[in-house]
XYZ file of C-alpha atoms in Angstrom:
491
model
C -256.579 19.420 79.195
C -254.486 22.123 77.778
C -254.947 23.517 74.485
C -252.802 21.575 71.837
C -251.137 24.745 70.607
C -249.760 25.419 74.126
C -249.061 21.873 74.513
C -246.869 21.501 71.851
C -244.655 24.790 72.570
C -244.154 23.182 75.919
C -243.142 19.814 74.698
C -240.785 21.719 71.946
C -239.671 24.110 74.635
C -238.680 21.225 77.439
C -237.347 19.032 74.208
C -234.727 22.214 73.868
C -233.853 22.864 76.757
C -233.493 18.874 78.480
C -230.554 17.530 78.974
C -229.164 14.506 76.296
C -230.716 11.231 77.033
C -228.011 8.533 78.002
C -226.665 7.120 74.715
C -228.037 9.460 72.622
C -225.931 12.220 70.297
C -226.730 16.010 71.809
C -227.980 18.087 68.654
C -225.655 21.036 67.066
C -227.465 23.686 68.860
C -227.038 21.364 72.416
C -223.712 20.654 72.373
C -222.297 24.287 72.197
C -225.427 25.933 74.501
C -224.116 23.645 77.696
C -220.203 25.178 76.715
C -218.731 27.627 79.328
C -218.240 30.158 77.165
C -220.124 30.764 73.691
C -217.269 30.529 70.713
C -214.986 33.115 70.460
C -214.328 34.142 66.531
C -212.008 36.418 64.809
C -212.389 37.421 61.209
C -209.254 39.523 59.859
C -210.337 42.048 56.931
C -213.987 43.928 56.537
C -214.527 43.204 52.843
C -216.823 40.910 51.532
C -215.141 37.768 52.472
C -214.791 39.044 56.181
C -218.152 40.208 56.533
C -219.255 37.273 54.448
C -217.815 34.522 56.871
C -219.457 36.507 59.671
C -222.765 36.628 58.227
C -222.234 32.944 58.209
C -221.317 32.268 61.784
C -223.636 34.014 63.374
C -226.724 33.115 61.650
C -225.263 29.696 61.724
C -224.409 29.343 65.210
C -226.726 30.910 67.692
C -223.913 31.804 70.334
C -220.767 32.497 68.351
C -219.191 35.538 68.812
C -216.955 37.294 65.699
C -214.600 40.358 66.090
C -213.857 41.844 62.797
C -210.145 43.521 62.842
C -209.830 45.890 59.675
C -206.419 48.063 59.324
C -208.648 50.671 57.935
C -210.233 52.708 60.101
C -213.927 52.627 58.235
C -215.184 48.929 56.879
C -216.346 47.155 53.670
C -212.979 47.083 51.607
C -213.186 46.700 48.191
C -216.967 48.072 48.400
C -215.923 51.011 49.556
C -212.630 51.413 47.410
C -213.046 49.182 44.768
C -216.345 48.945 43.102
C -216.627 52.318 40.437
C -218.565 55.277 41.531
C -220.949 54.986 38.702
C -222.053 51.693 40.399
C -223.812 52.602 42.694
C -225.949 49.311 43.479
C -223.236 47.263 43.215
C -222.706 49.358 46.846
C -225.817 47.991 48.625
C -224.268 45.194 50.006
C -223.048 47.160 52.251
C -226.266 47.729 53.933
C -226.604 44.033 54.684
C -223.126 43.785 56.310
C -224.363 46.893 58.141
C -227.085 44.573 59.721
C -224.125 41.941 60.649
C -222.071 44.387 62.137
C -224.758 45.751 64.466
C -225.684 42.278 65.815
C -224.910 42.363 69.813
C -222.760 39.085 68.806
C -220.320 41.196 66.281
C -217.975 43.498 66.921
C -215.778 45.590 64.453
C -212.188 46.792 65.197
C -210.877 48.807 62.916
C -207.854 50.627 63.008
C -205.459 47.857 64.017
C -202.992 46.621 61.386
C -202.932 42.479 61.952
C -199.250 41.142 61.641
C -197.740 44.790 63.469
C -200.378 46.122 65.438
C -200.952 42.689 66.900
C -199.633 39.257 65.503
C -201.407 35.838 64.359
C -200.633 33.592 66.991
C -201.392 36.155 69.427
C -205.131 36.176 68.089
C -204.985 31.877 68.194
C -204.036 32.117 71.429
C -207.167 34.799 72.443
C -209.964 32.826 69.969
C -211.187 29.470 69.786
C -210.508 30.111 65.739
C -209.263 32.933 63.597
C -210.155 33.315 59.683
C -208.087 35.508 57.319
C -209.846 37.446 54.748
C -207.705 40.395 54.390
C -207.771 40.315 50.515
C -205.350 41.104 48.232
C -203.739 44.930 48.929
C -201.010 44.856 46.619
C -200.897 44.485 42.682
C -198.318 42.334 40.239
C -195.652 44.354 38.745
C -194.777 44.349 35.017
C -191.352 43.692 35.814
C -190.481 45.364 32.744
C -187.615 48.191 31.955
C -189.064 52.060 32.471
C -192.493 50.684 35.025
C -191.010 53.022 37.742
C -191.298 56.112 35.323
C -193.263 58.568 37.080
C -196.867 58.620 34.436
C -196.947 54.672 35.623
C -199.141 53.778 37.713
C -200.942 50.590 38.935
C -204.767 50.352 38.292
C -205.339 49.275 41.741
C -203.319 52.394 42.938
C -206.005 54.834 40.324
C -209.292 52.961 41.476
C -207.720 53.900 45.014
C -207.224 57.337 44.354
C -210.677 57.936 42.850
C -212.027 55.913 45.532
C -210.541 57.439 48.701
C -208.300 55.121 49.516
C -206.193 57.023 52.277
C -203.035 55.251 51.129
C -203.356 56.996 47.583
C -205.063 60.000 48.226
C -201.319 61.938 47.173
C -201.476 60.143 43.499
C -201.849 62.929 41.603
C -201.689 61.254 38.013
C -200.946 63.729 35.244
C -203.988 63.718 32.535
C -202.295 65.896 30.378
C -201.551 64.159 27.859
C -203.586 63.207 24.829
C -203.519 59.049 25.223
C -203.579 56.281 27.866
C -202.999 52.820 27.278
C -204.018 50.107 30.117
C -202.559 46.870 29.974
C -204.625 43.982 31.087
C -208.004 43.291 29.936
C -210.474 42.435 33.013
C -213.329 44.604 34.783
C -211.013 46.673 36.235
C -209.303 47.809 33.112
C -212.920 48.877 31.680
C -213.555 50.396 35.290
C -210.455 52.816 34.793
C -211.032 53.770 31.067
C -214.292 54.693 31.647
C -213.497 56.710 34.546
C -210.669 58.400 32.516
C -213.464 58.885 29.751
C -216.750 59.707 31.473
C -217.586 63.475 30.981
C -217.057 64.479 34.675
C -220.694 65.917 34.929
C -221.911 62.314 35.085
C -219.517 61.657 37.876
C -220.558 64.714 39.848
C -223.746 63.431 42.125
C -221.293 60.186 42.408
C -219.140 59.335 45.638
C -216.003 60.041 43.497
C -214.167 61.846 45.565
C -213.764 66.045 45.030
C -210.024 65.718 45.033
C -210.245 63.369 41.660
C -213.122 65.128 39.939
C -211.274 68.070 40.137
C -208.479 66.483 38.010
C -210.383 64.936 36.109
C -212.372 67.932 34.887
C -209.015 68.926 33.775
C -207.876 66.120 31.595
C -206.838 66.001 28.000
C -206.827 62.008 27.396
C -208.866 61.795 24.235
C -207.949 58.300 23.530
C -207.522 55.481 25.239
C -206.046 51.820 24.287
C -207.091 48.570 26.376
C -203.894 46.583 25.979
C -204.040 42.429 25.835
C -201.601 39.598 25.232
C -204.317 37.127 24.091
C -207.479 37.584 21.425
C -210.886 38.883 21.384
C -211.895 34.944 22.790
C -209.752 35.375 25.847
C -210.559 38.735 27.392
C -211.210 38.719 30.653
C -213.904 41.628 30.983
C -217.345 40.832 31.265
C -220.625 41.854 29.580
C -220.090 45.226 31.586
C -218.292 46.160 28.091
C -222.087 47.059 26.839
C -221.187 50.386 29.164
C -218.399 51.203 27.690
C -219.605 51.071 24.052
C -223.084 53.265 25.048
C -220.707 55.608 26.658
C -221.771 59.528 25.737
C -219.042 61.203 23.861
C -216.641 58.304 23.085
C -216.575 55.925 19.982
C -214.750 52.703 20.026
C -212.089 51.351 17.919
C -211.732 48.107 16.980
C -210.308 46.125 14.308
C -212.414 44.071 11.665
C -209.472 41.793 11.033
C -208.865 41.026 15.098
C -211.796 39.130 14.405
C -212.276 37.254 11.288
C -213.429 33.773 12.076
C -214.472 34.110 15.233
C -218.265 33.510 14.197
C -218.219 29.751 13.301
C -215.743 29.370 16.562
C -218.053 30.762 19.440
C -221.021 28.103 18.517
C -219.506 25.757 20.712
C -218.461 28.079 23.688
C -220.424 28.679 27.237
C -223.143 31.159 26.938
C -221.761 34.478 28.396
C -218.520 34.143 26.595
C -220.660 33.842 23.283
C -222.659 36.683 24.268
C -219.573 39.273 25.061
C -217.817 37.857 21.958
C -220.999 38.515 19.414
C -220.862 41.897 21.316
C -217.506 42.810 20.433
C -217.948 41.237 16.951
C -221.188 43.680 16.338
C -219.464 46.741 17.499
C -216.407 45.911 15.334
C -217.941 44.820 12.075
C -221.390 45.859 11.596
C -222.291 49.856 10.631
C -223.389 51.480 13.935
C -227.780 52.087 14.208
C -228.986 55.586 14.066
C -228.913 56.077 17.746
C -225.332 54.766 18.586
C -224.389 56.603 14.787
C -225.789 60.250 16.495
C -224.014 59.991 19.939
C -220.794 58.253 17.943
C -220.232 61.646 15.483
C -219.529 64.330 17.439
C -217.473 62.176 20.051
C -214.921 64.003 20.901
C -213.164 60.736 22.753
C -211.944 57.275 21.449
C -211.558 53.908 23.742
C -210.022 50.848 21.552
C -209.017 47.434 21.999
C -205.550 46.621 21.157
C -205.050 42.558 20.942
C -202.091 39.904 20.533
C -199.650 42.436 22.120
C -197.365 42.235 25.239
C -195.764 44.869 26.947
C -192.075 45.029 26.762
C -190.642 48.493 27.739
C -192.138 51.511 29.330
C -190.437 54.288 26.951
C -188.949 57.642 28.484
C -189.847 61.084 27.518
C -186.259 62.564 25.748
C -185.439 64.200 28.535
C -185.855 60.580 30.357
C -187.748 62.120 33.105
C -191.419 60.641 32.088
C -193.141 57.800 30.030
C -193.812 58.565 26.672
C -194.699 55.686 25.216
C -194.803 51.318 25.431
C -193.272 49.093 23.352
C -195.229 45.823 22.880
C -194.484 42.467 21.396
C -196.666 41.061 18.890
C -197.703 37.680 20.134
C -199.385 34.823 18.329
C -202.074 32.179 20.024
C -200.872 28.350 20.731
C -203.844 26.232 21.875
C -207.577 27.466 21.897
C -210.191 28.601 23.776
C -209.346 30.064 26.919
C -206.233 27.763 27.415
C -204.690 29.573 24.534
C -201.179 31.167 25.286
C -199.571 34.108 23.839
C -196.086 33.591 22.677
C -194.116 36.757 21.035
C -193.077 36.669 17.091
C -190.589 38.756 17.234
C -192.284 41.518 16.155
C -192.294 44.536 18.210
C -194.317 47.802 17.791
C -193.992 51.533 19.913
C -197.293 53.215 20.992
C -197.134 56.423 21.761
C -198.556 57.709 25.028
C -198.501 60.161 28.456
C -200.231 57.333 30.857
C -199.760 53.890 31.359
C -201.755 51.760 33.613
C -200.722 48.246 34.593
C -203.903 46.359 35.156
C -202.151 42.688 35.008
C -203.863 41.530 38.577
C -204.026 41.859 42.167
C -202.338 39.910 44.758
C -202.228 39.012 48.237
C -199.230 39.378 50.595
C -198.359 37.161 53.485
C -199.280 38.692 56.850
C -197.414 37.012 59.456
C -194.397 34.807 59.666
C -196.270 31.666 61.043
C -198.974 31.697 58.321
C -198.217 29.631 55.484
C -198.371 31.750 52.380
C -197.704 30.785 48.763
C -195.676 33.386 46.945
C -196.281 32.351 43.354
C -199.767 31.800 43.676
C -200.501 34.958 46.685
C -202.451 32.540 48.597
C -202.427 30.857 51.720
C -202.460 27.346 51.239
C -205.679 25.927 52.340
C -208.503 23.059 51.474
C -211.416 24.326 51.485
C -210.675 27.071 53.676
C -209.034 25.353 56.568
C -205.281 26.592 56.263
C -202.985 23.764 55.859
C -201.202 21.987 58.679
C -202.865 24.966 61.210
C -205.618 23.740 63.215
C -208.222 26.480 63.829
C -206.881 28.566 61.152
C -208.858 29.711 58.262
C -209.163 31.527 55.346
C -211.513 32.877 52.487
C -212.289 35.488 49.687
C -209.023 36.674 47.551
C -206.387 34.968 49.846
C -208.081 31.921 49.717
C -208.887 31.430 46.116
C -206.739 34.391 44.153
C -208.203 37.537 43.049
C -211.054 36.139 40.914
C -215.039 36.457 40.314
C -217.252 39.583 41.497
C -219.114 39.576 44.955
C -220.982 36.770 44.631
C -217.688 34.677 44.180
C -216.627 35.605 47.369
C -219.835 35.581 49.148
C -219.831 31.610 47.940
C -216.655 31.056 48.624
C -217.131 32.922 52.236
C -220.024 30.548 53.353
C -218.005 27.696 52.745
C -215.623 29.025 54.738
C -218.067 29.582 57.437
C -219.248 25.840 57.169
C -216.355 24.480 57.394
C -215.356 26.135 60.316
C -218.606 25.151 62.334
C -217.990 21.584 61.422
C -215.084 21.102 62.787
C -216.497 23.453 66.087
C -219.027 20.863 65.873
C -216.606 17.894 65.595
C -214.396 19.114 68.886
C -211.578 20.033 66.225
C -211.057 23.438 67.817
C -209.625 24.250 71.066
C -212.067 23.541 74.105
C -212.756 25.596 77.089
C -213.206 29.398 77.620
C -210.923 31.769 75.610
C -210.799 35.526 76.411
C -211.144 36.498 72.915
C -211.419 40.648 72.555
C -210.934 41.382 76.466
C -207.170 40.054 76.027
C -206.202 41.310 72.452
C -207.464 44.699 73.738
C -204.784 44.540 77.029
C -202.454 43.969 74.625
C -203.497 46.767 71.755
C -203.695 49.288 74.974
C -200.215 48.547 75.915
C -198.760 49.297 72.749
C -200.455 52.189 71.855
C -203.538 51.265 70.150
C -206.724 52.863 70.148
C -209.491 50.538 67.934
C -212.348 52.112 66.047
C -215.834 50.885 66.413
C -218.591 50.194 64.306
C -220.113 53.112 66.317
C -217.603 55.449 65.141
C -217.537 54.865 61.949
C -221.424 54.941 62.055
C -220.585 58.670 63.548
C -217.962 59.508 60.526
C -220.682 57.996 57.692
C -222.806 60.744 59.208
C -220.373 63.417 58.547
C -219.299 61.924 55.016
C -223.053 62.135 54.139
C -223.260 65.922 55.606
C -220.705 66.996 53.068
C -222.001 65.787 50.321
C -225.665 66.675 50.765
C -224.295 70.104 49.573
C -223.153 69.326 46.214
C -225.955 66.684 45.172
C -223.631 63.588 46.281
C -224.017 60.418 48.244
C -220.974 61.433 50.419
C -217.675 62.754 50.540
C -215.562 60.816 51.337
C -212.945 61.243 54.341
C -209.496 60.619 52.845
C -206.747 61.968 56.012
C -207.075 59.260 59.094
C -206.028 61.815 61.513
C -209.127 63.920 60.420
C -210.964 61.117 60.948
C -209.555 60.349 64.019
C -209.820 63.817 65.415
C -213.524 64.274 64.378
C -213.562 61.098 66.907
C -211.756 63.290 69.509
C -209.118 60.994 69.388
């Protein structure tokens, strides 16, 4: 008789492999290994949420196949041009989206721009199902009198230029000037002061790139204001405010009175809202300890939070060729907690200043004319991912939900994505039969000119990023022209 062991990998290995027994419901992995052809995928967008989703589906589904299109021609999105230089870890992710992209069922095409390059229901017609996770590229205006002044800038456009973001590598903000105010109050607006306020020697073995360091080695801010229209209860930054109040040669300014009160009122309020909130309450009221007192004295740089103001004008310079200042509205609270609106008083106040950067929120733009896209929001309409009233079109991370939550958000929200989409695979919701998936959008991208980039290449331009920077003690350097790129490709 043969050994149980054996027998048992035999009986699990035939129970695999047999066909369904009449009357009997073939299991998930059954049903899609007798298809023709394994299921063709397409993920739009390399970010988190793209690479996310595809992380999903392939561990998932043990024959999918995804194609990642990216306009970019190098992956990873807001890793690689969002998250601050000085966070280095936050950047590891990137090595587990490395794995996905190197699975023989994944493919990466960068370089082609979906919605011109080649349009939506072109990549329906190739792939059983195509998810859109392309993010949100743009940022919400002020739509206020003087915001085109040059000396205004978006924060989005300023994390891109320190970043490498090709598309704002020709920023060139002008740090002369002795104070910046940023209006909003999230993560990003702490991202940017900090940057502005950092003593460049602790940005140098940082993937900042050279360009940026360079003018920032030359700035003059000194000060810097953090700009909201609500209170200290209703900020939107996270704990990562500990950074900005350890930071080496700054001191923060805050005003006692901003928060008188606010003790008895956070007893009742979720955990890490009480915890930033006794934060900012301890740095604003209570005499600094000996160690913050000796790296607070001979700061030569000031960060503060400004509250219960809304912008109203970008000022000119007299000459009217520059900003030189904001107005804001004084606003007053009506509700609480973090329902609370800000409605103005009346009262209006000017603060002075050489750089203003809008930090109100990102947002999503619509990609193709047969996508449904909701303007007010900057989403695509969808439930649970599944795009509304389009059958085997998805969506997930920023256009899905709205620019919201860290990477963890989106890797959540990704997944669900993912499971959705193999359910209704699962259910015979999605197209059946073969469909040609890369092999035809890649006639079509040849025919009009476009040449993709592939994982392999950008595996080949990592190498050189890393090369330059070895020299100068930093991670990389990052590429910034796409025709250099594209010509260290031989292209």
């Amino acid at each position: 008789m043969a050994p149980r062991c054996w027998r048992w990998w035999h009986w699990s290995a035939w129970r695999r492999t047999r066909p369904p027994l009449p009357g009997s419901t073939p299991s998930f992995r059954q049903r899609f290994s007798t298809q023709e052809q394994p299921p063709q995928i397409c993920v739009v967008g390399s970010g988190p949420a793209g690479f996310y989703t595809a992380q999903h589906l392939l561990k998932h589904h043990p024959q999918a196949h995804v194609d990642i299109y990216e306009k970019q021609l190098v992956p990873f999105g807001l890793v690689r041009f969002g998250v601050a230089p000085d966070h280095p870890e936050v950047k590891n992710v990137i090595n587990t989206f490395t794995q996905t992209a190197r699975s023989a069922r994944c493919a990466f095409r960068g370089n082609v721009v979906v919605g011109r390059d080649v349009a939506v229901p072109e990549l329906r017609a190739a792939y059983h199902a195509v998810v859109l996770s392309y993010g949100a590229e743009d940022h919400r205006a002020l739509e206020i009198p003087g915001e085109e002044l040059p000396g205004v800038f978006s924060a989005r456009a300023f994390v891109g230029w320190y970043n490498g973001l090709p598309e704002n590598r020709e920023l060139a903000p002008d740090l002369s000037c002795d104070t910046a105010v940023i209006l909003g109050q999230g993560n990003v607006a702490l991202d940017v002061a900090r940057i502005l306020l950092t003593p460049p020697e602790h940005l140098e073995k940082t993937d900042i790139t050279e360009a940026a360091l360079g003018v920032l080695r030359q700035s003059r801010v000194k000060t810097v204001w953090i700009v909201g229209r609500r209170g200290p209860l209703q900020v939107a930054f996270t704990i990562k405010l500990r950074e900005m109040i350890q930071l080496p040669g700054t001191r923060p300014i805050l005003d006692p009175a901003d928060f008188l009160g606010l003790q008895d009122r956070i007893k009742e309020v979720p955990r890490p809202r009480k915890r930033l909130t006794e934060l900012l309450l301890r740095t604003a009221t209570e005499k600094p300890g000996t160690e913050d007192a000796a790296r607070q004295a001979p700061a030569s740089r000031a960060w503060g939070l400004r509250f219960f103001r809304s912008p109203q004008q970008v000022l000119p310079s007299p000459d009217g060729r520059r900003a030189a200042g904001i107005r804001l509205a004084v606003t007053r609270l009506e509700g609480v907690g973090e329902a609370a609106r800000a409605v103005p008083t009346g009262d209006t106040e000017d603060l002075p200043c050489g750089l203003v950067l809008s930090s109100v929120g990102y947002k999503s733009r619509p990609i193709d004319p047969s996508v449904p896209f909701d303007p007010k929001l900057g989403v695509i309409p969808n439930m649970e991912g599944r795009v509304v009233d389009v059958p085997g079109l998805y969506c997930s991370g920023w256009v899905k939900r709205g620019p919201t939550g860290v990477i963890a958000t989106t890797m959540t929200d990704s997944f669900l994505t993912g499971q959705m989409l193999l359910q209704d695979l699962k259910a015979g919701l999605l197209p059946p039969g073969p469909r040609p998936g890369y092999a035809a959008i890649e006639a079509l991208l040849s025919s009009r000119g476009v040449r993709p980039v592939s994982f392999s290449d950008w595996e080949k331009l990592d190498a050189e990023e890393v090369s330059r920077g070895k020299g100068a003690g930093k991670p990389r350097e990052k590429l910034l022209d796409p025709q250099e790129m594209l010509g260290l490709l031989g292209r």
